[in-house]
Short mmCIF file of C-alpha atoms and ligand atoms in Angstrom, two decimals:
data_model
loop_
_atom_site.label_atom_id
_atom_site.label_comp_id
_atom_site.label_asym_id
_atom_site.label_seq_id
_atom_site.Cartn_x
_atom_site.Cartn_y
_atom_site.Cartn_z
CA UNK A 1 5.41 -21.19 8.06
CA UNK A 2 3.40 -20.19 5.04
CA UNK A 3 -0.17 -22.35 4.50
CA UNK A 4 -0.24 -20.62 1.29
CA UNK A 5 2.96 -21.84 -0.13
CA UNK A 6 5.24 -23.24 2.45
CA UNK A 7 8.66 -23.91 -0.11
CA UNK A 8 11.22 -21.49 1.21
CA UNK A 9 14.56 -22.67 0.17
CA UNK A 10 15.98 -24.71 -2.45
CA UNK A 11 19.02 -27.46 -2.36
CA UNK A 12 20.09 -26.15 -6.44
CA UNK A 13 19.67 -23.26 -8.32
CA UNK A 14 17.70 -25.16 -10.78
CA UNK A 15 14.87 -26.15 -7.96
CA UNK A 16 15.07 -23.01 -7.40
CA UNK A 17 14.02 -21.75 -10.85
CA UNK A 18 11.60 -24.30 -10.92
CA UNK A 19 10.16 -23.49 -7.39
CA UNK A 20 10.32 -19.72 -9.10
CA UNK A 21 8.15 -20.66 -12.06
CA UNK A 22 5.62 -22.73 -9.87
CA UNK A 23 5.34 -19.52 -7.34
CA UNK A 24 4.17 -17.16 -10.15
CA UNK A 25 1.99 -19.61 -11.76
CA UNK A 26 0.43 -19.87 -8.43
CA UNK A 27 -0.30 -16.60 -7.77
CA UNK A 28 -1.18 -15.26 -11.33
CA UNK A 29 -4.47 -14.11 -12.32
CA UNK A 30 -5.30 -11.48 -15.09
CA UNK A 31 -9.09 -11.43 -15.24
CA UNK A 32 -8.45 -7.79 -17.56
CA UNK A 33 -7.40 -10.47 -20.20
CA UNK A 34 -3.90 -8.93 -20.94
CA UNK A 35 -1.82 -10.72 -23.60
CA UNK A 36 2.01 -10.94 -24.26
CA UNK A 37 5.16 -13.16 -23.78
CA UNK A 38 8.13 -12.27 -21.60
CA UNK A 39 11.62 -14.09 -21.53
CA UNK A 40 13.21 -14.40 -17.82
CA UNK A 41 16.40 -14.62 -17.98
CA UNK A 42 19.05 -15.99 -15.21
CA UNK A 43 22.62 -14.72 -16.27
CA UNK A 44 24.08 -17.64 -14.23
CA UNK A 45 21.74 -20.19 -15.73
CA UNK A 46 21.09 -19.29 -19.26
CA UNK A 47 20.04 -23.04 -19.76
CA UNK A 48 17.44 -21.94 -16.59
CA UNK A 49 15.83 -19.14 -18.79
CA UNK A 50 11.93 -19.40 -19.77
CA UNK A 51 9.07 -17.59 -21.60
CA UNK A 52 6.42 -16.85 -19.34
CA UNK A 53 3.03 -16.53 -21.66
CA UNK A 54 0.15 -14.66 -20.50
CA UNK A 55 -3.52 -16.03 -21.12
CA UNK A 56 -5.81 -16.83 -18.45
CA UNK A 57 -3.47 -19.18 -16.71
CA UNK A 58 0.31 -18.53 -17.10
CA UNK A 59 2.23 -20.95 -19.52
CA UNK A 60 5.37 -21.67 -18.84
CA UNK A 61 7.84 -23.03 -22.45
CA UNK A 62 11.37 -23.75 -22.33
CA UNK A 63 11.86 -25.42 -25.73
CA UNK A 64 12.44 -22.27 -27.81
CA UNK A 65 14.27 -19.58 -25.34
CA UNK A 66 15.11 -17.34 -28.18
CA UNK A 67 11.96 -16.43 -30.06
CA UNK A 68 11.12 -13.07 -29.99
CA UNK A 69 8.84 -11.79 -26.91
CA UNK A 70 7.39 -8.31 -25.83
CA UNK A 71 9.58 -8.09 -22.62
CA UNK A 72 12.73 -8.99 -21.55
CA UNK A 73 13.35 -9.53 -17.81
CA UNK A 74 17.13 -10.26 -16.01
CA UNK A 75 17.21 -11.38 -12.81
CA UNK A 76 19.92 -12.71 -10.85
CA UNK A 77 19.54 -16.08 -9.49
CA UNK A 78 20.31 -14.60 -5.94
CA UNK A 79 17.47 -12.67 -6.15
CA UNK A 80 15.24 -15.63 -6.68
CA UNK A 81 16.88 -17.15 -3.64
CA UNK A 82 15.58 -13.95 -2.07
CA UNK A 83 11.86 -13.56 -3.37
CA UNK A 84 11.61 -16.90 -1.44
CA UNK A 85 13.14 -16.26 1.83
CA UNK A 86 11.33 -12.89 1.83
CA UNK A 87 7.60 -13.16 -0.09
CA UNK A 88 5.59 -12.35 3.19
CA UNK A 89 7.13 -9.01 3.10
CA UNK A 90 9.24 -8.16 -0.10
CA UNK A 91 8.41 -4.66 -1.18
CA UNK A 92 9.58 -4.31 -5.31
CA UNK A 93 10.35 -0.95 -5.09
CA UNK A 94 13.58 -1.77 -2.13
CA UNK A 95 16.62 -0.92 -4.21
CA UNK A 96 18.31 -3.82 -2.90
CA UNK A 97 15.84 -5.72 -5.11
CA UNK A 98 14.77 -4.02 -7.95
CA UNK A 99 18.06 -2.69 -8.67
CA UNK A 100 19.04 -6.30 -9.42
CA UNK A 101 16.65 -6.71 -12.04
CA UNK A 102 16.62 -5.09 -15.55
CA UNK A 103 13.80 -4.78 -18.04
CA UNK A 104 13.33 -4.34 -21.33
CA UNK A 105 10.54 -4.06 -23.64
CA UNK A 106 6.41 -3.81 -22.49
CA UNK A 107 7.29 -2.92 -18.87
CA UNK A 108 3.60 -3.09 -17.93
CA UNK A 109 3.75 -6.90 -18.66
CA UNK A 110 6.81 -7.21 -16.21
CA UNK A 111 4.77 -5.39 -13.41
CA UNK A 112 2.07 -7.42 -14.28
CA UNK A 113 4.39 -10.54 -13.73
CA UNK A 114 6.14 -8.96 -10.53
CA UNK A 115 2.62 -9.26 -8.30
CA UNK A 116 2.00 -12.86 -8.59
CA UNK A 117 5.79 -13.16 -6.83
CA UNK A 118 4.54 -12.39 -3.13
CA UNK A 119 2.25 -14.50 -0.60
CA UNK A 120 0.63 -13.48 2.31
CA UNK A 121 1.69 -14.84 5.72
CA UNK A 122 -0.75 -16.72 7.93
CA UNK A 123 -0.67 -14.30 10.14
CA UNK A 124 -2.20 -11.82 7.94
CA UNK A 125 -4.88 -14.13 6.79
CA UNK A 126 -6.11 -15.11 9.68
CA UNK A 127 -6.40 -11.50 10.17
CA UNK A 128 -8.47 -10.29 7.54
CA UNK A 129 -10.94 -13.56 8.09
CA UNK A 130 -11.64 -12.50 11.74
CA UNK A 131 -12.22 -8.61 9.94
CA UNK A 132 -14.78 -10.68 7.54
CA UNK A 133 -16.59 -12.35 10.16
CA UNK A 134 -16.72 -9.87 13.11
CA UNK A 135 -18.13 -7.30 10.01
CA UNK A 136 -20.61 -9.97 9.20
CA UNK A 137 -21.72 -10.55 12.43
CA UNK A 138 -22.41 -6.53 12.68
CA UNK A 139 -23.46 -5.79 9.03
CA UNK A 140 -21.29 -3.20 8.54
CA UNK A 141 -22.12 -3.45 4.58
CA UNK A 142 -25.47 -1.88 5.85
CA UNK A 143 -23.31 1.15 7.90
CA UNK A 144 -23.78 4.51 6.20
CA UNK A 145 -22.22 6.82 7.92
CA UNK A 146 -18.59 6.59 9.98
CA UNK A 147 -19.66 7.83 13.41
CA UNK A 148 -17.87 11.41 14.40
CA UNK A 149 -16.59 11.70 18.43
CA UNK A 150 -15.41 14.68 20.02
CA UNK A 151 -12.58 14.29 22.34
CA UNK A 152 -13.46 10.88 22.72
CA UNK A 153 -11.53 8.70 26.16
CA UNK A 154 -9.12 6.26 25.46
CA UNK A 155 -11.68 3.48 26.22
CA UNK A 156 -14.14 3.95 23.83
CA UNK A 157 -10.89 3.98 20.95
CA UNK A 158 -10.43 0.68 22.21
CA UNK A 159 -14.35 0.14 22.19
CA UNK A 160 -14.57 0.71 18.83
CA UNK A 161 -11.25 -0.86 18.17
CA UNK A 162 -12.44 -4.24 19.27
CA UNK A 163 -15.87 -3.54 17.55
CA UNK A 164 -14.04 -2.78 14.37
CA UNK A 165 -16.08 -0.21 14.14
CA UNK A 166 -14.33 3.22 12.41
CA UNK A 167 -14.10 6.30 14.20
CA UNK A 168 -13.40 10.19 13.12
CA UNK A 169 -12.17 12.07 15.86
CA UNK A 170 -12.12 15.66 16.59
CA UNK A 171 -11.04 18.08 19.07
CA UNK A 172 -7.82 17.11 19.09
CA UNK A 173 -6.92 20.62 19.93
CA UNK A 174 -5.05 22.68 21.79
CA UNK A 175 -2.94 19.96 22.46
CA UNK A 176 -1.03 18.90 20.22
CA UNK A 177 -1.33 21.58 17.54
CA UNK A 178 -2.80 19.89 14.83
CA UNK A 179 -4.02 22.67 12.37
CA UNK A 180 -3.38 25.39 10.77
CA UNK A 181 0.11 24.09 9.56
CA UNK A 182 1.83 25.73 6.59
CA UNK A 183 4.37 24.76 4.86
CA UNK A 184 6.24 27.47 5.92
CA UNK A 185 5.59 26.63 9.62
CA UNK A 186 6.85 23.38 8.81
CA UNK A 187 10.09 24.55 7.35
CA UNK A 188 10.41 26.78 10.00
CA UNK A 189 9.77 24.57 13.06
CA UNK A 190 11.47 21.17 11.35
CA UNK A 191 13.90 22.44 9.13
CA UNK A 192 16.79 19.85 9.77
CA UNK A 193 14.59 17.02 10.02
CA UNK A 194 15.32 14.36 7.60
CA UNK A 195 11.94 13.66 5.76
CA UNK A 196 13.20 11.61 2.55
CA UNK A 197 15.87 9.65 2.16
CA UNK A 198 16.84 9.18 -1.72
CA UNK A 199 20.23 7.72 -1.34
CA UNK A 200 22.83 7.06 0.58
CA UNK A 201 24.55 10.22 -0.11
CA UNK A 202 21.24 12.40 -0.72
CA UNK A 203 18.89 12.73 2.51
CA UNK A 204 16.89 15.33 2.48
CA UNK A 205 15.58 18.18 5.12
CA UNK A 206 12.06 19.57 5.27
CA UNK A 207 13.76 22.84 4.73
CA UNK A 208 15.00 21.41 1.09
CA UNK A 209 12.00 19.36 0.53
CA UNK A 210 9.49 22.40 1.28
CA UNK A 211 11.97 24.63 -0.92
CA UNK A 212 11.81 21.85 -3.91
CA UNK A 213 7.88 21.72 -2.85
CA UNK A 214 7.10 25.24 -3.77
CA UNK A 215 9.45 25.32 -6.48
CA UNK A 216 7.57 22.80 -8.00
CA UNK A 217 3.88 24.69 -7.44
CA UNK A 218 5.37 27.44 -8.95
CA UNK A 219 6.00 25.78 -12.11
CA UNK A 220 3.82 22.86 -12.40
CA UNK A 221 5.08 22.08 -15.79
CA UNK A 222 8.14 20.02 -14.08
CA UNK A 223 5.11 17.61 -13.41
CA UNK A 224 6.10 16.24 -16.95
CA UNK A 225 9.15 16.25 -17.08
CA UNK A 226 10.44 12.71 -17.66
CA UNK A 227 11.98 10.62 -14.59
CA UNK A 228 11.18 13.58 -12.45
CA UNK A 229 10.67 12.48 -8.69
CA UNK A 230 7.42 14.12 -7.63
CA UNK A 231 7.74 15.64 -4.67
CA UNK A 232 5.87 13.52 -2.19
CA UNK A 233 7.33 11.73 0.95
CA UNK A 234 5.27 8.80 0.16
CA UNK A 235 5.27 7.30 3.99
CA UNK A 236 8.48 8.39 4.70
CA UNK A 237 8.95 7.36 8.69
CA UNK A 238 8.03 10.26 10.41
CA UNK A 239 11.27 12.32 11.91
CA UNK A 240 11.78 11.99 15.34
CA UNK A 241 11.49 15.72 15.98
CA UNK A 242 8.24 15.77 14.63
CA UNK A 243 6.62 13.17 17.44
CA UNK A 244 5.46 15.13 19.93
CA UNK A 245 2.99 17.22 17.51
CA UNK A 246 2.31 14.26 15.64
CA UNK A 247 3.02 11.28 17.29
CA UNK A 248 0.30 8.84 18.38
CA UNK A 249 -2.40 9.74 20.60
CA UNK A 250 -4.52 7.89 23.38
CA UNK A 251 -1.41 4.81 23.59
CA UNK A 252 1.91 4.97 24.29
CA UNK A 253 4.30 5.17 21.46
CA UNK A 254 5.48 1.83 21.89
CA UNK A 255 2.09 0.52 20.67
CA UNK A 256 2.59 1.78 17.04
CA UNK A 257 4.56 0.39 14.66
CA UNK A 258 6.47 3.81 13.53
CA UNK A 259 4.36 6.52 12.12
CA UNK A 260 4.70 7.62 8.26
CA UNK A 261 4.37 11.07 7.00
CA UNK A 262 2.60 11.52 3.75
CA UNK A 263 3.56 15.29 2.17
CA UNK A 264 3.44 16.83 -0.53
CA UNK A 265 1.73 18.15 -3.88
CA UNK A 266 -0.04 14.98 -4.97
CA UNK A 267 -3.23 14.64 -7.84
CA UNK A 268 -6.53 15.43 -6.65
CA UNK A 269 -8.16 13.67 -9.65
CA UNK A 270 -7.31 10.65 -9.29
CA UNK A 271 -6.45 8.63 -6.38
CA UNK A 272 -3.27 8.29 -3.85
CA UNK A 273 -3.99 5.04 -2.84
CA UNK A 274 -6.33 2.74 -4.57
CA UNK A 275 -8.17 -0.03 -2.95
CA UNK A 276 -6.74 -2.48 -0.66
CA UNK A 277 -6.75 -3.36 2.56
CA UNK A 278 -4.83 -3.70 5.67
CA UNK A 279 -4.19 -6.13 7.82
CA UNK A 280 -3.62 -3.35 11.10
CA UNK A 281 -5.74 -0.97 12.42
CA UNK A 282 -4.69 2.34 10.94
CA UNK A 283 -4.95 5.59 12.63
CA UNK A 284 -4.51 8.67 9.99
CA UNK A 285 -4.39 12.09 11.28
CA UNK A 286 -5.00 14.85 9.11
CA UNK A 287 -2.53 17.73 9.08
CA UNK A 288 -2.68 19.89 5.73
CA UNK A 289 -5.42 19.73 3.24
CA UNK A 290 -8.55 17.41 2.92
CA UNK A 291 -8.32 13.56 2.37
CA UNK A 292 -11.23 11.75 1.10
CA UNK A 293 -11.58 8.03 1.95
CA UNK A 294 -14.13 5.42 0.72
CA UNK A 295 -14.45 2.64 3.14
CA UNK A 296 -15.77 -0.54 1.94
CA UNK A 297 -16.53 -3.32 5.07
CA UNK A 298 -14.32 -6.96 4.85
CA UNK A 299 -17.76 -8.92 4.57
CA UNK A 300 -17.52 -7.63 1.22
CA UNK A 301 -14.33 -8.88 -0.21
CA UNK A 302 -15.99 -11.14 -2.81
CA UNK A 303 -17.40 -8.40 -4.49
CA UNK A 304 -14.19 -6.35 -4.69
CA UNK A 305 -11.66 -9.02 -6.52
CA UNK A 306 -9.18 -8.64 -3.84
CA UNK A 307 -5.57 -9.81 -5.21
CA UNK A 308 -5.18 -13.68 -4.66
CA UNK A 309 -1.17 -12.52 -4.05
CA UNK A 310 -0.28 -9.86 -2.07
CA UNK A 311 1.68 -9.36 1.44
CA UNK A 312 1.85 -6.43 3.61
CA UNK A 313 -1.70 -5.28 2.03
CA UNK A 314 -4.26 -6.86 -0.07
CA UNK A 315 -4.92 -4.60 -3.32
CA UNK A 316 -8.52 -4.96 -5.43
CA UNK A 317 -8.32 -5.74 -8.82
CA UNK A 318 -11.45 -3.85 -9.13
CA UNK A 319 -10.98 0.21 -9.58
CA UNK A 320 -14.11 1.87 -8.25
CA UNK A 321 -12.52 5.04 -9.80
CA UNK A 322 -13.00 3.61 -13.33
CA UNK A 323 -15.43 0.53 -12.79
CA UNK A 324 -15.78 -1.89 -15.09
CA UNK A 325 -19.00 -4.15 -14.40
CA UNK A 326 -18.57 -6.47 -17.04
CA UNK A 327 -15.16 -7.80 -15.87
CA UNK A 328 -16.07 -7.30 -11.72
CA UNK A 329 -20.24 -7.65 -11.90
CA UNK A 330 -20.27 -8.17 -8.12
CA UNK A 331 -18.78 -4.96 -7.59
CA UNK A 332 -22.38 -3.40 -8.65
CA UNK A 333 -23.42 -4.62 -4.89
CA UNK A 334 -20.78 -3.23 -2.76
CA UNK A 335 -21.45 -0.43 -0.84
CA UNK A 336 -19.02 2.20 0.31
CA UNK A 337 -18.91 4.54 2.87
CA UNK A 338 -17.24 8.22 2.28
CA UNK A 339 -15.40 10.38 4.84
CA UNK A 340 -13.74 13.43 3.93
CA UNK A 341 -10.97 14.19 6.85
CA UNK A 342 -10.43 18.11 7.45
CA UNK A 343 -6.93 19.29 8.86
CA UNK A 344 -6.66 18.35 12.26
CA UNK A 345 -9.33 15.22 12.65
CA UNK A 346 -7.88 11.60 12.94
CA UNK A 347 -9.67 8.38 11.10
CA UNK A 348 -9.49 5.36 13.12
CA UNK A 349 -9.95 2.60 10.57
CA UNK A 350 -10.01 -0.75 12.13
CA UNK A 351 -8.17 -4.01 10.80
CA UNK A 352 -9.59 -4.92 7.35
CA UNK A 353 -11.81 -2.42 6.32
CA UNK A 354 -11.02 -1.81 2.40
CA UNK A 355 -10.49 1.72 1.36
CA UNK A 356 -9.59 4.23 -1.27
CA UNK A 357 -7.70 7.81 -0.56
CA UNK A 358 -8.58 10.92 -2.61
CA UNK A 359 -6.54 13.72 -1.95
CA UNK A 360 -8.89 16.54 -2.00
CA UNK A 361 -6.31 19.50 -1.84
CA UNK A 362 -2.48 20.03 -2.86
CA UNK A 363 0.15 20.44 -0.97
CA UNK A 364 -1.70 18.03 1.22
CA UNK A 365 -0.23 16.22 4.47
CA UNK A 366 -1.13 13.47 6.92
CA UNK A 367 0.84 11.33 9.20
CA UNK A 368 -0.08 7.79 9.68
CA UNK A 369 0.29 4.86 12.31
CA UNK A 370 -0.67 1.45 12.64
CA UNK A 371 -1.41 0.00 16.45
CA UNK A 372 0.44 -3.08 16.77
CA UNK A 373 -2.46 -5.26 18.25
FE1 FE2 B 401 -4.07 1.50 3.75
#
């Protein structure tokens, strides 16, 4: 059951057009002021189809479907069915969705329009306000500096777990190896392992996805190269062979939902992953390369703009990588705290915390895991 919008399902397919137009009305906002006019259209409905108008609210008009508009969007009415049995956790980029829909025209205006589709669950709510209040109670916006523990015991990870307190570790050596990886020592050690899968038919090794890897160094002009996949694993689930070095330390396994490996050449100008937050603790272990993350506490959402829609993670409207003070003026007050990982230390980043990831060197690689608590 969803507080935030609790219709799931639909008796027609014309409630559930109307439930459709309702649910991104609800959870549009567009405080950057963008402007345009896109038609959705339902190939089963065509009497259904409706110009979405952006302004500071979202207006909805039916009465003239065929004037012209910057986008065109075609979405089967299944998929509708689908946003609504699925918005606490629909992911756009699942093929099973977005290969449904097709675009045409300003495609930034039909990403714009795809965000306001999703709600968080309770769950995840309730989550992030026990984040904002235990950080209030501590005034973490005052921390400035993440505390550093060598070889620290089990308990005081859970210590600072239920202080939501972050946590870099070191010292995590000899056992497991955790630096001085290559990717040549990767290929070498995990060269059947399945890192990416693109399609059915295509999965990939890491012995082909280090060989496209350093093809790709080698001639960084491919970088450009229209519809080229860069080669990144983008939180692919971690092969199973690859566990024991880099599975999860101090719990069991079973207490982590399953770990994603993040590898490849990636920008070190701009960021991997702008601000948002999460509604698990994450633990990120460093493996290649330097990472570079700015940690902002949860007593300071307000300042930040955090999406009103989101689901699996909250993103920020506000880009502290390009910020704009006269649309976000709070965002002057918020405070951040940096930590630069080095290969082989581990972040433990509590429930809530917002942050930003800079990847400070290419090829660059880290394997992730959130604790299911
Ligand atoms: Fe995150």
């Amino acid at each position: 059951m969803n507080i935030a919008f609790p219709g799931r399902s639909f008796e027609s397919d014309s409630l559930a057009v109307d439930g459709f137009i309702d649910l991104i009305k609800g959870g549009f906002e567009n405080p950057e002021g963008i402007r345009g006019a896109i038609r959705i259209y339902v190939p089963e409905h065509p009497e259904q189809s409706f110009i979405a108008n952006y302004g500071p609210t979202l207006a909805v008009e039916k009465d003239d479907p065929g004037r012209a508009v910057d986008t065109e969007v075609e979405i089967p009415i299944a998929t509708i069915h689908r946003i609504f049995r699925e918005f606490e956790y629909l992911d756009w980029r699942d093929p099973s969705i977005i290969g449904t829909v097709s675009f045409s025209g300003n495609l930034g205006l039909a990403n714009h329009l795809a965000k306001p589709c999703i709600r968080p669950s309770s769950w995840t709510q309730a989550r992030f306000r026990r984040a904002e209040d235990l950080h209030r109670s501590r005034s973490y916006h005052a921390l400035d500096k993440v505390e550093h523990l060598h070889r620290p015991s089990q308990r005081m990870i859970l210590k600072a777990i239920s202080e939501g307190r972050p946590l870099v570790v070191s010292g995590l050596e000899p056992e497991p190896p955790c630096k001085d990886w290559t990717l040549d020592k990767l290929a070498e050690r995990f060269g059947n392992a399945v890192v990416r899968v693109r399609s059915v038919a295509h999965r990939q090794t890491m012995a082909e996805f280090v060989g496209e890897l350093q093809d790709f160094m080698a001639n960084p002009h491919d970088n450009i190269i229209e519809g080229f996949v860069k080669p990144y694993t983008e939180g692919a689930n971690l092969p199973n062979e690859m566990w024991a070095d880099f599975g999860p330390l101090f719990v069991g396994p079973d207490d982590f939902i399953a770990p994603q490996l993040w590898l490849g050449a990636v920008p070190t100008h701009i960021p991997i992953s702008s601000l948002h937050r999460d509604p698990l603790t994450g633990f990120l272990f460093q493996v290649m390369g330097r990472k570079r993350l700015d940690l902002y506490s949860a007593d300071q959402a307000e300042l930040l703009s955090p999406m009103k829609a989101y689901n699996n993670y909250q993103p920020c409207w506000f880009k502290p990588e390009g910020p704009d003070y006269k649309i976000y003026p709070r965002a002057e007050e918020a405070r951040c705290i940096s930590v630069t990982l080095e290969p082989g230390q581990l972040l433990l980043q509590p429930e809530g915390w917002f942050h930003q990831v800079y990847a400070l060197d290419s090829p660059n690689m880290s394997v992730s895991y959130f604790w299911r608590y």
